[in-house]
Backbone as CSV, one residue per row, in Angstrom:
resi,resn,N_x,N_y,N_z,CA_x,CA_y,CA_z,C_x,C_y,C_z
1,MET,-27.418,-5.015,49.359,-26.166,-3.243,50.266,-24.865,-4.676,48.353
2,ASP,-24.458,-5.643,49.048,-23.732,-6.320,48.322,-23.664,-5.869,46.763
3,SER,-25.093,-6.068,46.429,-24.320,-6.357,45.551,-24.443,-5.208,44.747
4,HIS,-24.652,-3.841,44.983,-24.658,-2.130,44.710,-22.709,-2.396,45.249
5,LEU,-22.385,-2.782,46.103,-21.032,-2.571,46.477,-19.599,-3.052,45.353
6,LYS,-21.253,-4.664,44.637,-19.926,-5.194,43.493,-20.349,-4.282,42.273
7,ILE,-21.456,-3.839,41.454,-21.568,-2.282,40.786,-21.068,-1.451,40.820
8,LEU,-19.971,-0.931,41.861,-19.418,0.389,42.385,-17.703,-0.752,41.784
9,ASN,-17.832,-1.117,42.455,-15.928,-1.552,42.306,-15.874,-2.111,40.775
10,PHE,-16.781,-2.420,39.765,-17.306,-2.952,38.379,-16.914,-1.821,37.436
11,THR,-17.676,-0.484,38.058,-18.160,0.463,37.272,-16.331,1.323,37.607
12,ILE,-16.041,1.262,38.911,-14.379,1.577,39.162,-13.443,1.044,38.060
13,GLY,-13.752,-0.302,38.373,-12.722,-0.901,37.535,-11.972,-0.067,35.565
14,PHE,-13.505,-0.505,35.574,-13.876,-0.200,33.801,-13.290,1.187,33.792
15,SER,-13.776,2.360,34.185,-13.581,3.343,34.756,-11.370,3.311,34.838
16,VAL,-10.850,2.498,35.606,-9.562,2.273,35.259,-9.020,1.927,34.136
17,LEU,-9.573,1.347,33.028,-9.542,0.479,32.051,-9.401,1.181,30.936
18,VAL,-10.557,1.707,30.556,-11.509,3.081,29.934,-9.882,5.007,29.385
19,GLY,-9.706,4.494,30.644,-8.675,5.603,31.443,-7.200,5.325,30.576
20,LEU,-6.936,4.381,31.233,-5.427,3.470,30.958,-5.518,3.174,29.171
21,LEU,-6.507,2.777,28.607,-6.526,3.079,27.226,-5.551,4.315,26.900
22,LEU,-7.283,4.896,27.184,-6.705,6.520,26.052,-5.445,7.115,26.928
23,ILE,-4.886,6.589,27.971,-3.362,7.224,27.905,-2.749,6.217,27.070
24,ALA,-2.882,5.225,26.354,-2.161,4.488,25.811,-2.398,4.838,23.820
25,SER,-3.172,5.231,24.135,-4.083,5.268,22.676,-3.005,6.527,22.092
26,PRO,-2.643,7.598,22.675,-1.885,9.105,22.212,-0.161,8.520,21.611
27,LEU,0.377,7.302,22.314,1.651,7.022,23.130,1.674,6.212,21.728
28,GLY,0.947,5.818,21.310,1.141,4.110,20.416,0.992,4.802,19.096
29,LEU,0.191,5.835,18.701,-0.249,6.156,17.585,0.864,7.525,17.444
30,ALA,1.582,7.874,18.147,2.693,8.504,18.010,4.293,7.789,17.591
31,GLN,4.072,6.857,17.854,5.459,5.887,17.478,4.938,6.040,15.720
32,ARG,4.294,6.433,15.288,3.914,5.903,13.583,4.367,8.222,13.444
33,GLY,4.309,7.745,14.155,4.443,9.603,13.556,3.389,10.035,12.821
34,SER,3.548,11.189,12.502,1.932,12.048,11.477,1.603,11.705,10.258
35,VAL,0.965,10.755,10.368,0.285,9.934,8.802,-0.268,11.089,7.187
36,GLU,0.521,10.469,6.315,0.343,11.113,5.713,-0.447,10.775,4.102
37,THR,-1.369,11.529,3.233,-2.460,10.711,2.656,-2.256,11.570,1.624
38,ILE,-2.232,10.570,0.063,-2.440,11.606,-1.444,-3.335,10.653,-1.884
39,ASP,-4.254,11.956,-2.170,-5.466,11.360,-3.408,-5.024,11.710,-4.677
40,ALA,-5.507,10.851,-5.597,-5.110,10.982,-7.083,-6.333,10.642,-7.747
41,THR,-6.287,10.303,-9.032,-7.368,10.058,-9.878,-6.391,8.849,-11.156
42,ALA,-7.400,7.865,-10.869,-6.405,6.988,-11.865,-7.341,6.695,-13.256
43,PHE,-7.009,7.335,-14.130,-7.095,6.637,-15.792,-6.564,5.573,-16.760
44,GLY,-7.359,5.649,-16.863,-7.305,3.956,-17.991,-6.141,4.383,-18.681
45,THR,-6.028,3.485,-19.048,-4.700,3.695,-20.594,-5.273,2.115,-21.715
46,SER,-5.291,2.749,-22.967,-5.632,1.522,-23.742,-7.160,0.977,-23.474
47,THR,-6.637,-0.061,-23.710,-8.363,-1.054,-23.506,-9.285,-0.403,-22.387
48,GLN,-8.406,-0.272,-21.076,-9.299,0.877,-20.202,-9.533,2.549,-20.383
49,LEU,-9.573,2.591,-21.729,-9.323,4.051,-22.025,-10.745,4.793,-21.415
50,GLY,-10.475,5.822,-20.977,-12.203,6.562,-21.133,-12.541,5.747,-19.372
51,ARG,-12.179,5.214,-18.513,-12.502,4.376,-17.453,-11.454,5.404,-16.550
52,ASN,-11.907,5.418,-15.414,-11.410,6.291,-14.215,-11.825,6.245,-12.146
53,PHE,-10.687,6.227,-11.628,-12.099,6.061,-10.390,-10.769,6.919,-9.016
54,GLY,-10.668,7.021,-8.296,-9.985,7.184,-7.035,-9.420,6.601,-6.370
55,VAL,-8.089,7.557,-5.586,-7.129,6.710,-5.489,-6.917,7.015,-4.105
56,LYS,-6.335,6.069,-3.227,-6.384,6.959,-1.876,-5.488,5.938,-1.598
57,ILE,-4.167,6.744,-1.442,-3.013,5.847,-0.552,-2.705,7.292,1.193
58,ILE,-2.664,5.919,2.163,-2.468,6.123,3.526,-0.798,5.761,3.735
59,ILE,0.429,6.892,3.585,1.688,6.746,4.390,1.622,6.513,6.067
60,TYR,2.237,5.665,6.964,1.722,5.280,7.896,3.602,5.807,8.658
61,GLU,4.558,5.408,7.721,6.035,5.616,7.692,6.294,5.147,6.645
62,PHE,7.884,5.293,5.805,8.852,4.827,5.199,9.306,3.589,4.985
63,SER,9.073,3.197,4.263,10.116,1.115,5.309,11.766,1.860,5.126
64,ASP,12.092,0.867,5.823,13.611,1.386,5.996,14.314,0.437,4.934
65,PRO,15.898,1.333,4.623,16.714,0.510,3.776,16.565,-1.258,4.485
66,GLU,17.241,-1.784,5.231,16.587,-2.973,6.161,15.321,-3.862,4.812
67,ASP,14.268,-2.834,4.972,13.318,-3.680,4.273,13.559,-3.869,2.145
68,ARG,13.723,-2.872,2.525,14.432,-3.053,0.753,15.628,-4.407,0.860
69,ASP,15.981,-4.044,1.481,17.466,-5.918,1.324,16.178,-6.813,1.914
70,ILE,15.732,-6.644,2.257,14.788,-8.072,3.070,14.433,-8.298,1.169
71,LEU,13.693,-7.723,0.598,12.893,-7.982,-0.559,13.869,-8.007,-1.764
72,VAL,14.977,-7.368,-1.721,16.193,-8.137,-2.912,16.159,-9.134,-2.706
73,GLN,16.602,-9.984,-1.483,16.997,-11.191,-1.415,16.386,-12.090,-1.831
74,ALA,15.072,-12.302,-1.080,13.375,-12.973,-1.237,13.234,-13.037,-2.943
75,PHE,13.587,-11.611,-3.904,13.350,-12.172,-5.182,14.271,-12.829,-6.121
76,ALA,15.198,-12.578,-5.347,17.015,-12.998,-6.079,16.303,-14.487,-5.202
77,LYS,15.969,-15.436,-4.302,15.875,-17.099,-3.950,14.752,-17.485,-4.854
78,GLY,13.426,-16.745,-4.536,12.124,-17.463,-5.567,11.911,-16.188,-5.973
79,GLN,12.152,-15.491,-6.608,11.586,-14.654,-8.195,10.266,-13.894,-7.669
80,ASN,9.888,-14.028,-8.444,7.997,-13.703,-8.088,7.140,-13.706,-6.617
81,ASP,7.358,-15.205,-6.518,6.722,-15.576,-4.845,7.922,-15.478,-4.492
82,GLY,8.871,-15.255,-3.938,9.812,-14.676,-3.115,9.345,-13.700,-2.295
83,LEU,9.170,-12.696,-3.593,8.940,-11.362,-2.934,7.241,-11.471,-2.537
84,ARG,7.188,-11.843,-3.535,5.435,-12.266,-2.835,5.392,-12.390,-0.757
85,ASN,6.284,-13.685,-1.255,5.645,-14.122,0.123,6.888,-13.236,1.868
86,ALA,7.535,-12.707,1.304,7.944,-11.850,2.169,7.338,-10.640,2.392
87,LEU,6.449,-9.888,1.045,5.515,-8.497,1.290,4.446,-8.942,2.225
88,GLU,3.819,-10.116,2.037,3.095,-10.350,2.874,3.294,-10.886,4.718
89,LYS,4.836,-11.012,5.089,5.162,-11.289,6.125,5.583,-9.649,6.837
90,MET,5.685,-8.963,5.734,6.006,-7.623,6.192,4.844,-6.584,7.323
91,LYS,5.488,-6.135,8.128,4.151,-5.174,8.488,3.713,-4.152,7.669
92,SER,2.840,-3.177,8.090,2.202,-2.316,7.168,2.289,-1.115,7.189
93,VAL,2.765,-0.970,6.395,3.835,1.056,6.475,2.672,1.917,5.563
94,GLY,1.523,1.223,5.398,-0.031,1.893,5.031,-0.572,1.349,4.403
95,ARG,-1.714,2.356,3.350,-2.791,1.366,3.034,-3.204,2.371,1.859
96,ILE,-3.813,1.244,0.442,-4.405,2.052,0.196,-5.668,1.526,-0.778
97,GLN,-6.189,2.626,-1.039,-7.908,2.797,-1.095,-8.041,2.842,-3.037
98,ILE,-8.987,1.145,-2.995,-9.390,1.568,-4.851,-11.123,1.261,-4.798
99,PRO,-11.864,1.880,-4.755,-13.211,1.438,-5.399,-13.369,0.279,-6.001
100,GLY,-14.521,-0.596,-4.908,-14.990,-1.731,-5.598,-14.460,-2.223,-4.379
101,THR,-13.169,-2.175,-3.647,-12.556,-2.685,-2.994,-11.813,-2.986,-1.391
102,LEU,-12.221,-3.581,-0.377,-11.432,-3.089,1.230,-10.794,-2.327,0.885
103,GLY,-10.145,-2.453,0.333,-8.569,-1.647,0.226,-7.351,-2.968,0.876
104,PHE,-6.253,-2.366,0.765,-5.948,-3.552,1.056,-4.045,-2.501,1.978
105,ASP,-3.470,-3.480,2.892,-1.859,-2.599,3.584,-0.739,-2.728,2.313
106,LEU,-0.640,-1.468,2.511,1.494,-1.895,1.792,1.983,-1.499,2.178
107,SER,3.228,-2.779,1.781,3.697,-3.132,2.726,5.517,-2.775,2.595
108,PHE,5.524,-1.697,0.961,6.723,-1.671,1.375,6.580,0.204,0.722
109,ILE,6.763,0.991,1.714,6.365,2.328,0.394,7.895,3.021,0.911
110,ARG,8.881,3.277,-0.434,9.857,4.460,-0.464,9.252,6.089,-0.641
111,GLU,10.660,6.380,-0.284,10.958,7.670,-0.212,11.891,7.962,-1.550
112,ILE,12.247,8.769,-2.291,13.054,9.160,-3.048,13.220,10.813,-3.059
113,VAL,13.655,11.589,-2.675,13.661,13.436,-2.644,14.520,13.200,-4.362
114,THR,13.619,14.321,-5.329,14.312,14.748,-6.409,14.185,16.217,-6.154
115,PRO,14.762,16.384,-7.588,15.326,18.146,-7.599,14.494,18.929,-7.625
116,ASN,13.396,18.953,-7.584,11.848,19.403,-8.317,11.065,18.853,-6.404
117,GLY,11.508,18.007,-5.910,10.145,17.201,-5.117,10.328,15.785,-4.451
118,ARG,9.625,15.001,-4.710,10.292,13.291,-4.450,9.753,12.541,-5.406
119,THR,9.955,11.417,-4.881,9.237,10.185,-5.735,8.721,9.294,-4.321
120,ILE,7.439,8.698,-4.557,7.042,7.966,-3.765,6.528,5.997,-4.557
121,ARG,7.745,5.697,-4.110,7.200,4.012,-4.569,6.539,2.806,-4.018
122,PHE,5.828,2.267,-4.071,4.957,1.323,-3.342,4.631,0.210,-3.550
123,VAL,4.990,-1.112,-2.842,4.850,-2.317,-3.893,3.863,-3.278,-2.348
124,THR,2.652,-4.070,-2.924,2.742,-4.239,-1.461,1.695,-6.049,-2.489
125,ASN,1.388,-7.375,-2.030,0.907,-8.595,-1.844,-0.222,-8.110,-2.516
126,ARG,-1.202,-8.485,-3.189,-2.340,-8.834,-3.980,-2.799,-9.844,-3.851
127,GLU,-4.552,-9.731,-2.902,-5.175,-10.586,-2.748,-5.699,-11.377,-4.263
128,ILE,-5.695,-12.871,-4.573,-6.218,-13.098,-5.868,-7.705,-13.329,-4.942
129,ALA,-8.814,-12.528,-6.260,-10.270,-13.194,-5.910,-10.118,-14.896,-6.924
130,PHE,-11.749,-15.537,-5.762,-11.764,-16.448,-6.051,-12.375,-17.285,-6.925
131,GLY,-12.708,-16.250,-8.402,-13.258,-16.175,-9.509,-12.011,-16.132,-10.427
132,GLU,-10.836,-15.373,-10.059,-9.523,-14.943,-10.688,-9.108,-16.183,-11.243
133,SER,-8.808,-16.342,-9.527,-7.817,-17.683,-9.129,-8.918,-18.806,-10.360
134,TYR,-9.942,-19.338,-10.352,-10.789,-20.514,-10.218,-10.886,-19.936,-12.179
135,TRP,-11.186,-19.475,-12.717,-11.216,-19.710,-14.402,-9.360,-19.040,-15.301
136,ASN,-8.877,-18.293,-13.743,-7.228,-17.933,-15.145,-6.403,-18.013,-14.489
137,THR,-6.100,-19.108,-14.457,-4.365,-19.742,-13.700,-3.706,-18.982,-14.104
138,ARG,-3.429,-18.039,-15.473,-2.593,-17.531,-15.373,-2.252,-15.690,-14.241
139,THR,-3.897,-15.142,-14.109,-3.594,-14.747,-13.682,-2.911,-15.048,-11.881
140,LYS,-3.494,-15.887,-11.169,-2.283,-15.981,-9.694,-0.993,-15.521,-9.923
141,SER,-0.480,-15.508,-10.704,1.587,-15.160,-10.698,1.741,-13.485,-10.486
142,PHE,0.489,-12.823,-10.956,0.257,-11.400,-10.506,-0.923,-10.951,-9.286
143,ASN,0.275,-11.786,-8.689,0.156,-11.274,-7.512,0.559,-9.565,-6.645
144,LEU,1.225,-9.102,-7.361,1.237,-7.979,-6.875,0.326,-6.390,-7.001
145,THR,0.296,-5.887,-5.999,0.418,-4.421,-6.153,1.192,-3.178,-6.696
146,ALA,1.109,-2.318,-7.732,2.858,-1.328,-7.349,2.371,0.332,-7.752
147,GLY,2.652,0.602,-8.076,2.746,2.033,-8.338,3.817,3.218,-7.932
148,GLU,4.197,4.630,-8.730,4.755,5.062,-8.471,4.196,6.645,-8.094
149,ILE,4.795,7.431,-7.486,3.891,8.996,-7.598,5.096,10.081,-7.574
150,THR,4.969,10.771,-8.508,6.587,11.858,-8.861,5.599,13.158,-7.962
151,LEU,5.776,13.435,-6.539,4.985,14.754,-6.383,6.134,16.303,-7.105
152,ASN,5.511,16.650,-7.425,6.554,18.620,-8.099,6.011,19.123,-7.478
153,ASP,6.769,19.837,-5.914,6.895,20.567,-5.098,6.821,22.191,-5.598
154,LYS,7.701,22.177,-6.819,7.799,23.335,-7.275,5.839,23.987,-8.682
155,ASP,6.007,23.410,-8.844,4.581,23.058,-10.065,3.922,21.929,-9.596
156,LYS,2.878,21.784,-9.076,1.790,21.232,-8.340,0.870,20.560,-9.633
157,SER,0.799,21.096,-10.701,0.195,20.794,-11.955,0.726,19.631,-12.076
158,LYS,2.456,19.267,-12.584,3.088,18.550,-12.776,2.990,16.887,-11.785
159,SER,3.319,17.226,-10.899,2.592,15.969,-9.891,2.042,14.979,-10.919
160,GLU,2.505,13.817,-10.894,2.110,12.739,-11.200,2.552,10.929,-11.456
161,GLY,1.635,10.179,-11.911,2.299,8.983,-11.390,1.533,7.729,-11.775
162,VAL,1.283,6.469,-11.943,0.696,4.797,-12.279,0.528,4.922,-11.451
163,LEU,0.125,3.220,-11.787,-0.563,2.138,-11.140,-0.815,0.856,-11.696
164,PHE,0.284,-0.165,-11.200,0.255,-0.840,-12.047,-1.106,-2.114,-10.762
165,PRO,-2.453,-2.055,-10.661,-3.161,-2.960,-9.607,-2.445,-4.527,-9.938
166,ALA,-2.931,-5.333,-11.561,-2.714,-6.266,-11.040,-1.345,-6.844,-11.869
167,ALA,0.028,-7.304,-11.322,1.845,-7.037,-12.007,2.449,-7.803,-11.318
168,GLN,3.241,-8.227,-11.325,4.261,-9.857,-10.885,5.642,-9.222,-11.639
169,LEU,6.516,-9.313,-11.257,7.711,-8.712,-10.930,8.655,-9.807,-11.165
170,ILE,9.920,-9.378,-12.776,10.586,-10.026,-13.778,11.813,-9.795,-14.170
171,VAL,12.400,-10.387,-14.912,13.722,-10.187,-14.442,13.829,-9.950,-16.720
172,ASN,14.198,-9.179,-17.585,12.986,-9.221,-18.758,14.571,-9.767,-19.702
173,LYS,14.815,-10.124,-20.753,15.611,-11.067,-21.293,16.712,-9.608,-21.293
174,GLU,16.661,-8.812,-21.258,18.358,-7.938,-20.267,18.272,-7.519,-19.247
175,GLY,18.330,-9.038,-18.467,18.546,-8.892,-16.899,18.519,-7.758,-16.308
176,GLU,17.687,-6.886,-16.521,17.018,-5.619,-15.790,15.540,-6.529,-14.841
177,LEU,15.113,-5.589,-13.640,14.047,-6.184,-13.303,13.010,-5.435,-14.194
178,GLN,11.376,-5.852,-13.739,10.360,-4.630,-14.470,9.165,-5.272,-14.144
179,PHE,8.051,-4.784,-14.307,6.526,-5.468,-13.366,6.200,-5.956,-15.250
180,GLU,5.554,-6.888,-14.822,4.756,-7.466,-15.862,3.307,-7.566,-15.536
181,LEU,2.752,-6.938,-16.155,1.181,-6.305,-15.481,0.091,-7.629,-16.761
182,ASN,-0.816,-7.757,-16.163,-2.504,-8.284,-16.598,-2.678,-7.418,-17.462
183,GLN,-2.984,-6.038,-16.920,-3.357,-5.061,-17.547,-3.144,-3.770,-18.092
184,ASN,-2.954,-2.974,-18.933,-2.304,-1.982,-18.790,-2.722,-1.479,-17.454
185,ALA,-1.401,-0.008,-17.315,-1.401,0.337,-16.327,-1.982,1.598,-16.085
186,TRP,-2.414,1.660,-15.145,-2.775,3.303,-14.877,-2.423,4.778,-14.634
187,LYS,-2.944,5.737,-15.091,-1.559,6.772,-15.572,-2.705,7.897,-14.039
188,LEU,-1.813,8.300,-13.285,-1.824,9.234,-11.874,-2.410,10.365,-12.022
189,THR,-3.209,11.438,-11.927,-2.796,12.695,-12.129,-3.947,13.318,-11.425
190,ASN,-4.037,14.397,-10.761,-5.101,15.361,-10.140,-4.947,14.954,-8.816
191,ILE,-3.363,14.858,-8.722,-2.464,14.289,-7.050,-2.422,15.226,-5.735
192,ILE,-2.996,15.264,-4.997,-2.758,15.724,-3.729,-2.556,15.830,-2.553
193,GLU,-1.705,15.716,-2.064,-0.878,15.602,-0.753,-1.185,15.707,0.082
194,TRP,-1.747,15.500,1.675,-1.591,15.837,2.329,-1.268,15.595,4.183
195,LYS,-0.603,16.352,4.066,0.454,16.065,5.473,-0.319,16.600,7.119
């Protein structure tokens, strides 16, 4: 009888725990608001011409202006490596999924309202694969993934974007910020927005 009582107490305790988790889960998800997903097809340019693959960008929330300020200050202090370190410390605000990878978290996503819709810019630190760092020391500095998607609400067929899968941020000869790429940029088309 004593073992039956222990089993009953365990079952009740476990049921209460499961119930609390079920109640708490929607509350935790609601804090981030609704999730937005953007599907696109990436087409190669120049040396990658003819290659294409699907890209999925999942947006949990947009970054705050304070996050942008943190990144600007980090770049001013440590250039590309400072930016990468700051991105690594930020919480995830989204996720990018590219075939052939497990995908990775996006650290910064910004929304800019335009006359025809909006532009979404994103950047995150990129894990450098062992083979990449072992054979080519040059690619170690291309530790960012970034992109921009322009959504045209008036004419969806005019929505477009660009993806920089392996990039670094530099200051060019004119003193302006620009992305330097390890490979050519990928053109994003066939953009579908899911809200």
